[in-house]
């Protein structure tokens, strides 16, 4: 009973941390800019995970896996950070969370195209609805807003590439290990942006620097650890269902923290996107919704935790 309660608390903490990342990015952009924030967040997270790695049992990767790890780091960490931060220059934090929530769609499409996974009617319908909702958000806010919204949607796409590319690695490593490897690789790819981060440390307001530290330590580092603990002890249905709350919590946090209020277009598009992802997941879970995450190899967003289970995209 206590173990289940701890897992539920860890799941709730993960949802709040990952949801809070979206408004924190808005704060961090003030003084650090897109380039500085992108590198600084990954650098802080990499340092925390490097210190915690021995305690978490993270092993060294095999040399033969380094090229694929590099691809995962480049897509899921480096490109994701730059695109999301760039998009949030104009897109409200809560709206960005709604757009990122469609990342599982891209994972499913890649798995269908390259791994021969079966494309069911539910997956087709869910993908169409989710992408339609995202398109509604992207085209509904004017020219400048539209370009930024497409950048956030591109961030969701590279997250899908990350989850797809990490699939072979998960046969040999835990999800936490893969996340650590990708985080470290992604930080190396963004080293050219380090000067921008250093300028931010010197000139940014204290609130922006605190936001950067928050993003690196909590959503990017502690969030992975909490998620790994939670999903190792819950079924896919429970874990995935909880993560559908991330956009809703992000909207609430953005309203309280930043005073943001979504437009009716954003709300409608977001509702369609989440409905599409739910439908997509129901199609993926049709073979056995009561199984734990560790027992479901056909999940569209495969990242296993330290306990052998999987996760969906994080911010």
PDB file of C-alpha atoms in Angstrom:
ATOM      1  CA  UNK A   1       0.000   0.000   0.000  1.00  0.00           C
ATOM      2  CA  UNK A   2       2.779   2.428   0.967  1.00  0.00           C
ATOM      3  CA  UNK A   3       4.695   1.478  -2.165  1.00  0.00           C
ATOM      4  CA  UNK A   4       1.692   2.244  -4.379  1.00  0.00           C
ATOM      5  CA  UNK A   5       1.151   5.551  -2.601  1.00  0.00           C
ATOM      6  CA  UNK A   6       4.786   6.514  -3.145  1.00  0.00           C
ATOM      7  CA  UNK A   7       4.507   5.612  -6.827  1.00  0.00           C
ATOM      8  CA  UNK A   8       1.355   7.723  -7.175  1.00  0.00           C
ATOM      9  CA  UNK A   9       3.048  10.659  -5.485  1.00  0.00           C
ATOM     10  CA  UNK A  10       6.044  10.249  -7.812  1.00  0.00           C
ATOM     11  CA  UNK A  11       3.688  10.236 -10.803  1.00  0.00           C
ATOM     12  CA  UNK A  12       1.976  13.405  -9.600  1.00  0.00           C
ATOM     13  CA  UNK A  13       5.347  15.071  -9.017  1.00  0.00           C
ATOM     14  CA  UNK A  14       6.411  14.172 -12.555  1.00  0.00           C
ATOM     15  CA  UNK A  15       3.260  15.690 -14.058  1.00  0.00           C
ATOM     16  CA  UNK A  16       3.704  18.929 -12.112  1.00  0.00           C
ATOM     17  CA  UNK A  17       7.427  19.200 -12.904  1.00  0.00           C
ATOM     18  CA  UNK A  18       7.036  18.556 -16.619  1.00  0.00           C
ATOM     19  CA  UNK A  19       4.042  20.897 -16.825  1.00  0.00           C
ATOM     20  CA  UNK A  20       5.896  23.641 -14.962  1.00  0.00           C
ATOM     21  CA  UNK A  21       8.753  23.481 -17.461  1.00  0.00           C
ATOM     22  CA  UNK A  22       6.728  25.304 -20.117  1.00  0.00           C
ATOM     23  CA  UNK A  23       6.152  28.544 -18.144  1.00  0.00           C
ATOM     24  CA  UNK A  24       9.674  28.291 -16.693  1.00  0.00           C
ATOM     25  CA  UNK A  25      11.033  28.427 -20.248  1.00  0.00           C
ATOM     26  CA  UNK A  26       9.211  31.718 -20.749  1.00  0.00           C
ATOM     27  CA  UNK A  27      10.949  33.134 -17.683  1.00  0.00           C
ATOM     28  CA  UNK A  28      14.338  31.738 -18.638  1.00  0.00           C
ATOM     29  CA  UNK A  29      14.181  33.262 -22.118  1.00  0.00           C
ATOM     30  CA  UNK A  30      14.308  36.701 -20.503  1.00  0.00           C
ATOM     31  CA  UNK A  31      18.036  37.334 -20.397  1.00  0.00           C
ATOM     32  CA  UNK A  32      19.296  34.010 -21.768  1.00  0.00           C
ATOM     33  CA  UNK A  33      17.551  33.947 -25.116  1.00  0.00           C
ATOM     34  CA  UNK A  34      16.937  30.828 -27.170  1.00  0.00           C
ATOM     35  CA  UNK A  35      20.587  29.816 -27.535  1.00  0.00           C
ATOM     36  CA  UNK A  36      21.678  30.479 -23.968  1.00  0.00           C
ATOM     37  CA  UNK A  37      18.677  28.788 -22.401  1.00  0.00           C
ATOM     38  CA  UNK A  38      18.979  25.740 -24.639  1.00  0.00           C
ATOM     39  CA  UNK A  39      22.555  25.043 -23.572  1.00  0.00           C
ATOM     40  CA  UNK A  40      22.227  26.122 -19.935  1.00  0.00           C
ATOM     41  CA  UNK A  41      19.255  23.858 -19.218  1.00  0.00           C
ATOM     42  CA  UNK A  42      20.955  20.791 -20.676  1.00  0.00           C
ATOM     43  CA  UNK A  43      24.265  21.640 -18.981  1.00  0.00           C
ATOM     44  CA  UNK A  44      22.645  21.864 -15.549  1.00  0.00           C
ATOM     45  CA  UNK A  45      20.678  18.648 -16.094  1.00  0.00           C
ATOM     46  CA  UNK A  46      23.775  16.834 -17.392  1.00  0.00           C
ATOM     47  CA  UNK A  47      25.795  17.873 -14.358  1.00  0.00           C
ATOM     48  CA  UNK A  48      23.084  16.693 -11.945  1.00  0.00           C
ATOM     49  CA  UNK A  49      22.663  13.354 -13.724  1.00  0.00           C
ATOM     50  CA  UNK A  50      26.438  12.870 -13.902  1.00  0.00           C
ATOM     51  CA  UNK A  51      26.693  13.283 -10.147  1.00  0.00           C
ATOM     52  CA  UNK A  52      23.707  11.006  -9.547  1.00  0.00           C
ATOM     53  CA  UNK A  53      24.688   8.347 -12.102  1.00  0.00           C
ATOM     54  CA  UNK A  54      26.698   6.152  -9.699  1.00  0.00           C
ATOM     55  CA  UNK A  55      23.839   6.175  -7.183  1.00  0.00           C
ATOM     56  CA  UNK A  56      21.301   5.358  -9.905  1.00  0.00           C
ATOM     57  CA  UNK A  57      23.349   2.469 -11.289  1.00  0.00           C
ATOM     58  CA  UNK A  58      23.885   4.052 -14.713  1.00  0.00           C
ATOM     59  CA  UNK A  59      26.374   1.973 -16.712  1.00  0.00           C
ATOM     60  CA  UNK A  60      28.784   3.053 -19.408  1.00  0.00           C
ATOM     61  CA  UNK A  61      27.359   2.588 -22.909  1.00  0.00           C
ATOM     62  CA  UNK A  62      29.006   0.277 -25.402  1.00  0.00           C
ATOM     63  CA  UNK A  63      31.143   1.938 -28.063  1.00  0.00           C
ATOM     64  CA  UNK A  64      29.021   0.391 -30.813  1.00  0.00           C
ATOM     65  CA  UNK A  65      25.938   2.213 -29.473  1.00  0.00           C
ATOM     66  CA  UNK A  66      27.509   5.672 -29.436  1.00  0.00           C
ATOM     67  CA  UNK A  67      26.357   6.679 -32.975  1.00  0.00           C
ATOM     68  CA  UNK A  68      22.708   5.916 -32.165  1.00  0.00           C
ATOM     69  CA  UNK A  69      23.053   7.646 -28.790  1.00  0.00           C
ATOM     70  CA  UNK A  70      24.388  10.676 -30.645  1.00  0.00           C
ATOM     71  CA  UNK A  71      21.346  10.679 -32.932  1.00  0.00           C
ATOM     72  CA  UNK A  72      19.004  10.469 -29.938  1.00  0.00           C
ATOM     73  CA  UNK A  73      20.836  13.278 -28.176  1.00  0.00           C
ATOM     74  CA  UNK A  74      20.853  15.477 -31.267  1.00  0.00           C
ATOM     75  CA  UNK A  75      17.144  14.990 -31.933  1.00  0.00           C
ATOM     76  CA  UNK A  76      15.543  14.535 -28.526  1.00  0.00           C
ATOM     77  CA  UNK A  77      17.679  16.930 -26.527  1.00  0.00           C
ATOM     78  CA  UNK A  78      19.558  19.462 -28.706  1.00  0.00           C
ATOM     79  CA  UNK A  79      17.005  20.041 -31.469  1.00  0.00           C
ATOM     80  CA  UNK A  80      14.067  19.713 -29.087  1.00  0.00           C
ATOM     81  CA  UNK A  81      15.391  22.396 -26.750  1.00  0.00           C
ATOM     82  CA  UNK A  82      16.227  24.867 -29.504  1.00  0.00           C
ATOM     83  CA  UNK A  83      12.918  24.421 -31.328  1.00  0.00           C
ATOM     84  CA  UNK A  84      10.762  24.541 -28.201  1.00  0.00           C
ATOM     85  CA  UNK A  85      12.549  27.595 -26.808  1.00  0.00           C
ATOM     86  CA  UNK A  86      12.390  29.323 -30.176  1.00  0.00           C
ATOM     87  CA  UNK A  87       8.680  28.613 -30.420  1.00  0.00           C
ATOM     88  CA  UNK A  88       7.947  29.848 -26.923  1.00  0.00           C
ATOM     89  CA  UNK A  89       9.298  33.276 -27.827  1.00  0.00           C
ATOM     90  CA  UNK A  90       5.844  33.877 -29.348  1.00  0.00           C
ATOM     91  CA  UNK A  91       3.671  30.898 -28.367  1.00  0.00           C
ATOM     92  CA  UNK A  92       2.156  30.951 -24.856  1.00  0.00           C
ATOM     93  CA  UNK A  93       3.549  28.349 -22.483  1.00  0.00           C
ATOM     94  CA  UNK A  94       0.269  26.472 -22.052  1.00  0.00           C
ATOM     95  CA  UNK A  95      -0.312  26.366 -25.792  1.00  0.00           C
ATOM     96  CA  UNK A  96       3.198  25.005 -26.330  1.00  0.00           C
ATOM     97  CA  UNK A  97       2.411  22.139 -23.964  1.00  0.00           C
ATOM     98  CA  UNK A  98      -0.663  21.305 -26.043  1.00  0.00           C
ATOM     99  CA  UNK A  99       1.399  21.186 -29.237  1.00  0.00           C
ATOM    100  CA  UNK A 100       4.159  19.047 -27.718  1.00  0.00           C
ATOM    101  CA  UNK A 101       1.574  16.547 -26.489  1.00  0.00           C
ATOM    102  CA  UNK A 102       1.222  15.165 -30.043  1.00  0.00           C
ATOM    103  CA  UNK A 103       4.776  13.741 -30.063  1.00  0.00           C
ATOM    104  CA  UNK A 104       3.463  10.126 -29.804  1.00  0.00           C
ATOM    105  CA  UNK A 105       1.866  10.592 -33.242  1.00  0.00           C
ATOM    106  CA  UNK A 106       5.278  10.988 -34.860  1.00  0.00           C
ATOM    107  CA  UNK A 107       6.613   7.971 -32.965  1.00  0.00           C
ATOM    108  CA  UNK A 108       3.766   5.852 -34.323  1.00  0.00           C
ATOM    109  CA  UNK A 109       4.236   7.085 -37.893  1.00  0.00           C
ATOM    110  CA  UNK A 110       7.972   6.330 -37.804  1.00  0.00           C
ATOM    111  CA  UNK A 111       7.406   2.901 -36.281  1.00  0.00           C
ATOM    112  CA  UNK A 112       4.875   2.126 -38.996  1.00  0.00           C
ATOM    113  CA  UNK A 113       7.142   3.317 -41.800  1.00  0.00           C
ATOM    114  CA  UNK A 114      10.405   1.724 -40.663  1.00  0.00           C
ATOM    115  CA  UNK A 115       9.569  -1.050 -38.203  1.00  0.00           C
ATOM    116  CA  UNK A 116       6.516  -2.487 -39.892  1.00  0.00           C
ATOM    117  CA  UNK A 117       4.224  -1.918 -36.903  1.00  0.00           C
ATOM    118  CA  UNK A 118       0.558  -2.354 -37.777  1.00  0.00           C
ATOM    119  CA  UNK A 119      -1.350   0.861 -38.441  1.00  0.00           C
ATOM    120  CA  UNK A 120      -4.823   0.308 -36.984  1.00  0.00           C
ATOM    121  CA  UNK A 121      -7.929   2.368 -37.638  1.00  0.00           C
ATOM    122  CA  UNK A 122      -7.651   3.878 -34.148  1.00  0.00           C
ATOM    123  CA  UNK A 123      -4.062   4.919 -34.789  1.00  0.00           C
ATOM    124  CA  UNK A 124      -4.939   6.520 -38.131  1.00  0.00           C
ATOM    125  CA  UNK A 125      -7.930   8.356 -36.676  1.00  0.00           C
ATOM    126  CA  UNK A 126      -6.057   9.425 -33.560  1.00  0.00           C
ATOM    127  CA  UNK A 127      -3.104  10.717 -35.571  1.00  0.00           C
ATOM    128  CA  UNK A 128      -5.366  12.664 -37.928  1.00  0.00           C
ATOM    129  CA  UNK A 129      -7.339  14.250 -35.089  1.00  0.00           C
ATOM    130  CA  UNK A 130      -4.214  15.131 -33.085  1.00  0.00           C
ATOM    131  CA  UNK A 131      -2.414  16.684 -36.036  1.00  0.00           C
ATOM    132  CA  UNK A 132      -5.572  18.489 -37.080  1.00  0.00           C
ATOM    133  CA  UNK A 133      -5.815  20.064 -33.642  1.00  0.00           C
ATOM    134  CA  UNK A 134      -2.180  21.129 -33.817  1.00  0.00           C
ATOM    135  CA  UNK A 135      -2.700  22.636 -37.264  1.00  0.00           C
ATOM    136  CA  UNK A 136      -5.687  24.594 -35.945  1.00  0.00           C
ATOM    137  CA  UNK A 137      -3.491  26.096 -33.226  1.00  0.00           C
ATOM    138  CA  UNK A 138      -0.684  26.842 -35.671  1.00  0.00           C
ATOM    139  CA  UNK A 139      -2.800  28.675 -38.247  1.00  0.00           C
ATOM    140  CA  UNK A 140      -5.148  30.385 -35.818  1.00  0.00           C
ATOM    141  CA  UNK A 141      -2.879  33.001 -34.286  1.00  0.00           C
ATOM    142  CA  UNK A 142      -1.540  35.130 -37.131  1.00  0.00           C
ATOM    143  CA  UNK A 143       1.628  34.949 -39.226  1.00  0.00           C
ATOM    144  CA  UNK A 144       4.263  35.450 -36.505  1.00  0.00           C
ATOM    145  CA  UNK A 145       2.456  33.202 -34.071  1.00  0.00           C
ATOM    146  CA  UNK A 146       1.958  30.581 -36.764  1.00  0.00           C
ATOM    147  CA  UNK A 147       5.676  30.280 -37.509  1.00  0.00           C
ATOM    148  CA  UNK A 148       6.489  29.880 -33.821  1.00  0.00           C
ATOM    149  CA  UNK A 149       3.722  27.303 -33.393  1.00  0.00           C
ATOM    150  CA  UNK A 150       5.144  25.243 -36.245  1.00  0.00           C
ATOM    151  CA  UNK A 151       8.532  25.389 -34.485  1.00  0.00           C
ATOM    152  CA  UNK A 152       6.954  23.910 -31.353  1.00  0.00           C
ATOM    153  CA  UNK A 153       5.269  21.247 -33.462  1.00  0.00           C
ATOM    154  CA  UNK A 154       8.679  20.496 -34.975  1.00  0.00           C
ATOM    155  CA  UNK A 155       9.946  20.033 -31.404  1.00  0.00           C
ATOM    156  CA  UNK A 156       7.234  17.416 -30.936  1.00  0.00           C
ATOM    157  CA  UNK A 157       8.375  15.745 -34.154  1.00  0.00           C
ATOM    158  CA  UNK A 158      12.008  15.457 -33.039  1.00  0.00           C
ATOM    159  CA  UNK A 159      10.792  14.032 -29.729  1.00  0.00           C
ATOM    160  CA  UNK A 160       9.084  11.381 -31.819  1.00  0.00           C
ATOM    161  CA  UNK A 161      12.400  10.730 -33.577  1.00  0.00           C
ATOM    162  CA  UNK A 162      14.079  10.373 -30.186  1.00  0.00           C
ATOM    163  CA  UNK A 163      11.601   7.779 -28.946  1.00  0.00           C
ATOM    164  CA  UNK A 164      11.801   5.896 -32.236  1.00  0.00           C
ATOM    165  CA  UNK A 165      15.598   5.977 -32.306  1.00  0.00           C
ATOM    166  CA  UNK A 166      15.923   4.892 -28.688  1.00  0.00           C
ATOM    167  CA  UNK A 167      13.980   1.690 -29.282  1.00  0.00           C
ATOM    168  CA  UNK A 168      17.046  -0.477 -30.137  1.00  0.00           C
ATOM    169  CA  UNK A 169      18.932   0.966 -27.155  1.00  0.00           C
ATOM    170  CA  UNK A 170      16.171  -0.104 -24.782  1.00  0.00           C
ATOM    171  CA  UNK A 171      17.017  -3.731 -25.487  1.00  0.00           C
ATOM    172  CA  UNK A 172      20.322  -3.233 -23.659  1.00  0.00           C
ATOM    173  CA  UNK A 173      19.811  -0.275 -21.314  1.00  0.00           C
ATOM    174  CA  UNK A 174      17.166   1.121 -18.987  1.00  0.00           C
ATOM    175  CA  UNK A 175      15.163   4.181 -19.982  1.00  0.00           C
ATOM    176  CA  UNK A 176      16.953   6.247 -17.350  1.00  0.00           C
ATOM    177  CA  UNK A 177      20.308   5.235 -18.809  1.00  0.00           C
ATOM    178  CA  UNK A 178      19.206   6.126 -22.340  1.00  0.00           C
ATOM    179  CA  UNK A 179      17.920   9.490 -21.084  1.00  0.00           C
ATOM    180  CA  UNK A 180      21.269  10.166 -19.369  1.00  0.00           C
ATOM    181  CA  UNK A 181      23.274   9.221 -22.458  1.00  0.00           C
ATOM    182  CA  UNK A 182      21.077  11.386 -24.692  1.00  0.00           C
ATOM    183  CA  UNK A 183      21.215  14.306 -22.253  1.00  0.00           C
ATOM    184  CA  UNK A 184      25.013  14.215 -22.163  1.00  0.00           C
ATOM    185  CA  UNK A 185      25.274  13.859 -25.943  1.00  0.00           C
ATOM    186  CA  UNK A 186      22.786  16.659 -26.507  1.00  0.00           C
ATOM    187  CA  UNK A 187      24.773  18.951 -24.233  1.00  0.00           C
ATOM    188  CA  UNK A 188      27.931  18.290 -26.254  1.00  0.00           C
ATOM    189  CA  UNK A 189      26.141  19.155 -29.494  1.00  0.00           C
ATOM    190  CA  UNK A 190      25.072  22.497 -28.014  1.00  0.00           C
ATOM    191  CA  UNK A 191      28.545  23.456 -26.775  1.00  0.00           C
ATOM    192  CA  UNK A 192      28.801  26.170 -29.470  1.00  0.00           C
ATOM    193  CA  UNK A 193      25.939  27.913 -27.630  1.00  0.00           C
ATOM    194  CA  UNK A 194      27.849  27.994 -24.327  1.00  0.00           C
ATOM    195  CA  UNK A 195      29.035  31.614 -24.785  1.00  0.00           C
ATOM    196  CA  UNK A 196      25.407  32.742 -25.000  1.00  0.00           C
ATOM    197  CA  UNK A 197      24.681  30.926 -21.742  1.00  0.00           C
ATOM    198  CA  UNK A 198      27.669  32.566 -20.058  1.00  0.00           C
ATOM    199  CA  UNK A 199      26.483  35.992 -21.196  1.00  0.00           C
ATOM    200  CA  UNK A 200      23.114  35.137 -19.733  1.00  0.00           C
ATOM    201  CA  UNK A 201      24.663  34.273 -16.363  1.00  0.00           C
ATOM    202  CA  UNK A 202      26.290  37.694 -16.317  1.00  0.00           C
ATOM    203  CA  UNK A 203      23.400  39.817 -17.559  1.00  0.00           C
ATOM    204  CA  UNK A 204      20.120  37.955 -16.979  1.00  0.00           C
ATOM    205  CA  UNK A 205      17.809  38.919 -14.106  1.00  0.00           C
ATOM    206  CA  UNK A 206      17.937  36.619 -11.063  1.00  0.00           C
ATOM    207  CA  UNK A 207      14.520  35.189 -11.870  1.00  0.00           C
ATOM    208  CA  UNK A 208      15.706  33.972 -15.266  1.00  0.00           C
ATOM    209  CA  UNK A 209      18.752  32.262 -13.762  1.00  0.00           C
ATOM    210  CA  UNK A 210      16.598  30.600 -11.126  1.00  0.00           C
ATOM    211  CA  UNK A 211      14.308  29.375 -13.908  1.00  0.00           C
ATOM    212  CA  UNK A 212      17.284  27.848 -15.729  1.00  0.00           C
ATOM    213  CA  UNK A 213      18.434  26.043 -12.580  1.00  0.00           C
ATOM    214  CA  UNK A 214      14.867  24.883 -11.942  1.00  0.00           C
ATOM    215  CA  UNK A 215      14.554  23.524 -15.488  1.00  0.00           C
ATOM    216  CA  UNK A 216      17.813  21.617 -15.318  1.00  0.00           C
ATOM    217  CA  UNK A 217      17.540  20.208 -11.811  1.00  0.00           C
ATOM    218  CA  UNK A 218      13.832  19.399 -11.600  1.00  0.00           C
ATOM    219  CA  UNK A 219      11.972  18.761 -14.911  1.00  0.00           C
ATOM    220  CA  UNK A 220      15.056  17.585 -16.833  1.00  0.00           C
ATOM    221  CA  UNK A 221      16.842  15.564 -14.130  1.00  0.00           C
ATOM    222  CA  UNK A 222      14.574  14.794 -11.184  1.00  0.00           C
ATOM    223  CA  UNK A 223      11.600  14.384 -13.515  1.00  0.00           C
ATOM    224  CA  UNK A 224      13.208  11.388 -15.224  1.00  0.00           C
ATOM    225  CA  UNK A 225      14.036   9.751 -11.901  1.00  0.00           C
ATOM    226  CA  UNK A 226      10.538  10.278 -10.474  1.00  0.00           C
ATOM    227  CA  UNK A 227       8.929   9.038 -13.694  1.00  0.00           C
ATOM    228  CA  UNK A 228      11.085   5.912 -13.709  1.00  0.00           C
ATOM    229  CA  UNK A 229      10.064   5.087 -10.155  1.00  0.00           C
ATOM    230  CA  UNK A 230       6.372   5.704 -10.848  1.00  0.00           C
ATOM    231  CA  UNK A 231       5.866   3.828 -14.106  1.00  0.00           C
ATOM    232  CA  UNK A 232       7.749   0.774 -12.841  1.00  0.00           C
ATOM    233  CA  UNK A 233       4.889   0.348 -10.355  1.00  0.00           C
ATOM    234  CA  UNK A 234       1.833   1.380 -12.424  1.00  0.00           C
ATOM    235  CA  UNK A 235       0.136   0.028 -15.535  1.00  0.00           C
ATOM    236  CA  UNK A 236       0.427   1.762 -18.901  1.00  0.00           C
ATOM    237  CA  UNK A 237      -3.166   2.976 -18.625  1.00  0.00           C
ATOM    238  CA  UNK A 238      -2.526   4.720 -15.302  1.00  0.00           C
ATOM    239  CA  UNK A 239       0.834   6.201 -16.287  1.00  0.00           C
ATOM    240  CA  UNK A 240      -0.274   7.410 -19.717  1.00  0.00           C
ATOM    241  CA  UNK A 241      -3.551   8.707 -18.346  1.00  0.00           C
ATOM    242  CA  UNK A 242      -1.678  10.803 -15.797  1.00  0.00           C
ATOM    243  CA  UNK A 243       0.451  12.393 -18.495  1.00  0.00           C
ATOM    244  CA  UNK A 244      -2.639  13.578 -20.341  1.00  0.00           C
ATOM    245  CA  UNK A 245      -2.882  15.997 -17.415  1.00  0.00           C
ATOM    246  CA  UNK A 246       0.420  17.714 -18.297  1.00  0.00           C
ATOM    247  CA  UNK A 247      -1.107  20.270 -20.732  1.00  0.00           C
ATOM    248  CA  UNK A 248      -3.950  21.036 -18.309  1.00  0.00           C
ATOM    249  CA  UNK A 249      -1.539  21.561 -15.421  1.00  0.00           C
ATOM    250  CA  UNK A 250       0.742  23.619 -17.687  1.00  0.00           C
ATOM    251  CA  UNK A 251      -2.182  25.887 -18.583  1.00  0.00           C
ATOM    252  CA  UNK A 252      -2.977  26.326 -14.884  1.00  0.00           C
ATOM    253  CA  UNK A 253       0.635  27.019 -13.899  1.00  0.00           C
ATOM    254  CA  UNK A 254       1.047  29.447 -16.803  1.00  0.00           C
ATOM    255  CA  UNK A 255      -2.100  31.293 -15.715  1.00  0.00           C
ATOM    256  CA  UNK A 256      -0.944  31.581 -12.090  1.00  0.00           C
ATOM    257  CA  UNK A 257       2.728  32.250 -12.840  1.00  0.00           C
ATOM    258  CA  UNK A 258       2.550  34.310 -16.039  1.00  0.00           C
ATOM    259  CA  UNK A 259      -1.053  35.426 -16.237  1.00  0.00           C
ATOM    260  CA  UNK A 260      -1.548  33.641 -19.579  1.00  0.00           C
ATOM    261  CA  UNK A 261      -5.045  32.868 -20.802  1.00  0.00           C
ATOM    262  CA  UNK A 262      -5.443  30.618 -23.866  1.00  0.00           C
ATOM    263  CA  UNK A 263      -7.591  31.781 -26.783  1.00  0.00           C
ATOM    264  CA  UNK A 264     -10.615  29.774 -27.852  1.00  0.00           C
ATOM    265  CA  UNK A 265      -8.667  28.601 -30.916  1.00  0.00           C
ATOM    266  CA  UNK A 266      -5.853  27.295 -28.711  1.00  0.00           C
ATOM    267  CA  UNK A 267      -8.350  25.619 -26.383  1.00  0.00           C
ATOM    268  CA  UNK A 268     -10.232  23.971 -29.241  1.00  0.00           C
ATOM    269  CA  UNK A 269      -7.072  22.847 -31.007  1.00  0.00           C
ATOM    270  CA  UNK A 270      -5.611  21.570 -27.759  1.00  0.00           C
ATOM    271  CA  UNK A 271      -8.731  19.587 -26.962  1.00  0.00           C
ATOM    272  CA  UNK A 272      -8.579  17.968 -30.416  1.00  0.00           C
ATOM    273  CA  UNK A 273      -4.873  17.184 -30.027  1.00  0.00           C
ATOM    274  CA  UNK A 274      -5.314  15.510 -26.647  1.00  0.00           C
ATOM    275  CA  UNK A 275      -8.376  13.613 -27.873  1.00  0.00           C
ATOM    276  CA  UNK A 276      -6.361  12.342 -30.819  1.00  0.00           C
ATOM    277  CA  UNK A 277      -3.480  11.181 -28.601  1.00  0.00           C
ATOM    278  CA  UNK A 278      -5.946   9.432 -26.268  1.00  0.00           C
ATOM    279  CA  UNK A 279      -7.493   7.636 -29.248  1.00  0.00           C
ATOM    280  CA  UNK A 280      -4.021   6.745 -30.491  1.00  0.00           C
ATOM    281  CA  UNK A 281      -3.099   5.287 -27.112  1.00  0.00           C
ATOM    282  CA  UNK A 282      -6.335   3.334 -26.862  1.00  0.00           C
ATOM    283  CA  UNK A 283      -5.490   1.724 -30.178  1.00  0.00           C
ATOM    284  CA  UNK A 284      -2.037   0.828 -28.893  1.00  0.00           C
ATOM    285  CA  UNK A 285      -3.418  -0.583 -25.645  1.00  0.00           C
ATOM    286  CA  UNK A 286      -6.141  -2.683 -27.253  1.00  0.00           C
ATOM    287  CA  UNK A 287      -4.160  -5.893 -26.780  1.00  0.00           C
ATOM    288  CA  UNK A 288      -4.095  -5.613 -23.023  1.00  0.00           C
ATOM    289  CA  UNK A 289      -4.748  -2.359 -21.167  1.00  0.00           C
ATOM    290  CA  UNK A 290      -4.151  -3.855 -17.764  1.00  0.00           C
ATOM    291  CA  UNK A 291      -0.517  -4.739 -18.344  1.00  0.00           C
ATOM    292  CA  UNK A 292       2.359  -2.896 -16.757  1.00  0.00           C
ATOM    293  CA  UNK A 293       4.526  -0.728 -18.950  1.00  0.00           C
ATOM    294  CA  UNK A 294       7.319  -3.246 -18.827  1.00  0.00           C
ATOM    295  CA  UNK A 295       5.109  -5.819 -20.528  1.00  0.00           C
ATOM    296  CA  UNK A 296       3.976  -3.781 -23.518  1.00  0.00           C
ATOM    297  CA  UNK A 297       6.509  -3.760 -26.357  1.00  0.00           C
ATOM    298  CA  UNK A 298       4.092  -2.180 -28.818  1.00  0.00           C
ATOM    299  CA  UNK A 299       3.774   1.201 -27.072  1.00  0.00           C
ATOM    300  CA  UNK A 300       4.272   4.073 -29.531  1.00  0.00           C
ATOM    301  CA  UNK A 301       6.505   6.143 -27.230  1.00  0.00           C
ATOM    302  CA  UNK A 302       9.067   3.648 -25.948  1.00  0.00           C
ATOM    303  CA  UNK A 303      11.399   4.795 -23.221  1.00  0.00           C
ATOM    304  CA  UNK A 304      11.860   2.396 -20.362  1.00  0.00           C
ATOM    305  CA  UNK A 305      12.483   3.470 -16.833  1.00  0.00           C
ATOM    306  CA  UNK A 306      15.078   2.011 -14.501  1.00  0.00           C
ATOM    307  CA  UNK A 307      12.449  -0.557 -13.591  1.00  0.00           C
ATOM    308  CA  UNK A 308      12.010  -1.610 -17.224  1.00  0.00           C
ATOM    309  CA  UNK A 309       8.916   0.430 -18.075  1.00  0.00           C
ATOM    310  CA  UNK A 310       8.337   3.203 -20.568  1.00  0.00           C
ATOM    311  CA  UNK A 311       7.565   6.868 -20.729  1.00  0.00           C
ATOM    312  CA  UNK A 312       5.997   9.377 -23.091  1.00  0.00           C
ATOM    313  CA  UNK A 313       7.619  12.689 -24.186  1.00  0.00           C
ATOM    314  CA  UNK A 314       8.766  15.130 -21.614  1.00  0.00           C
ATOM    315  CA  UNK A 315       9.103  18.861 -22.006  1.00  0.00           C
TER     316      UNK A 315
END
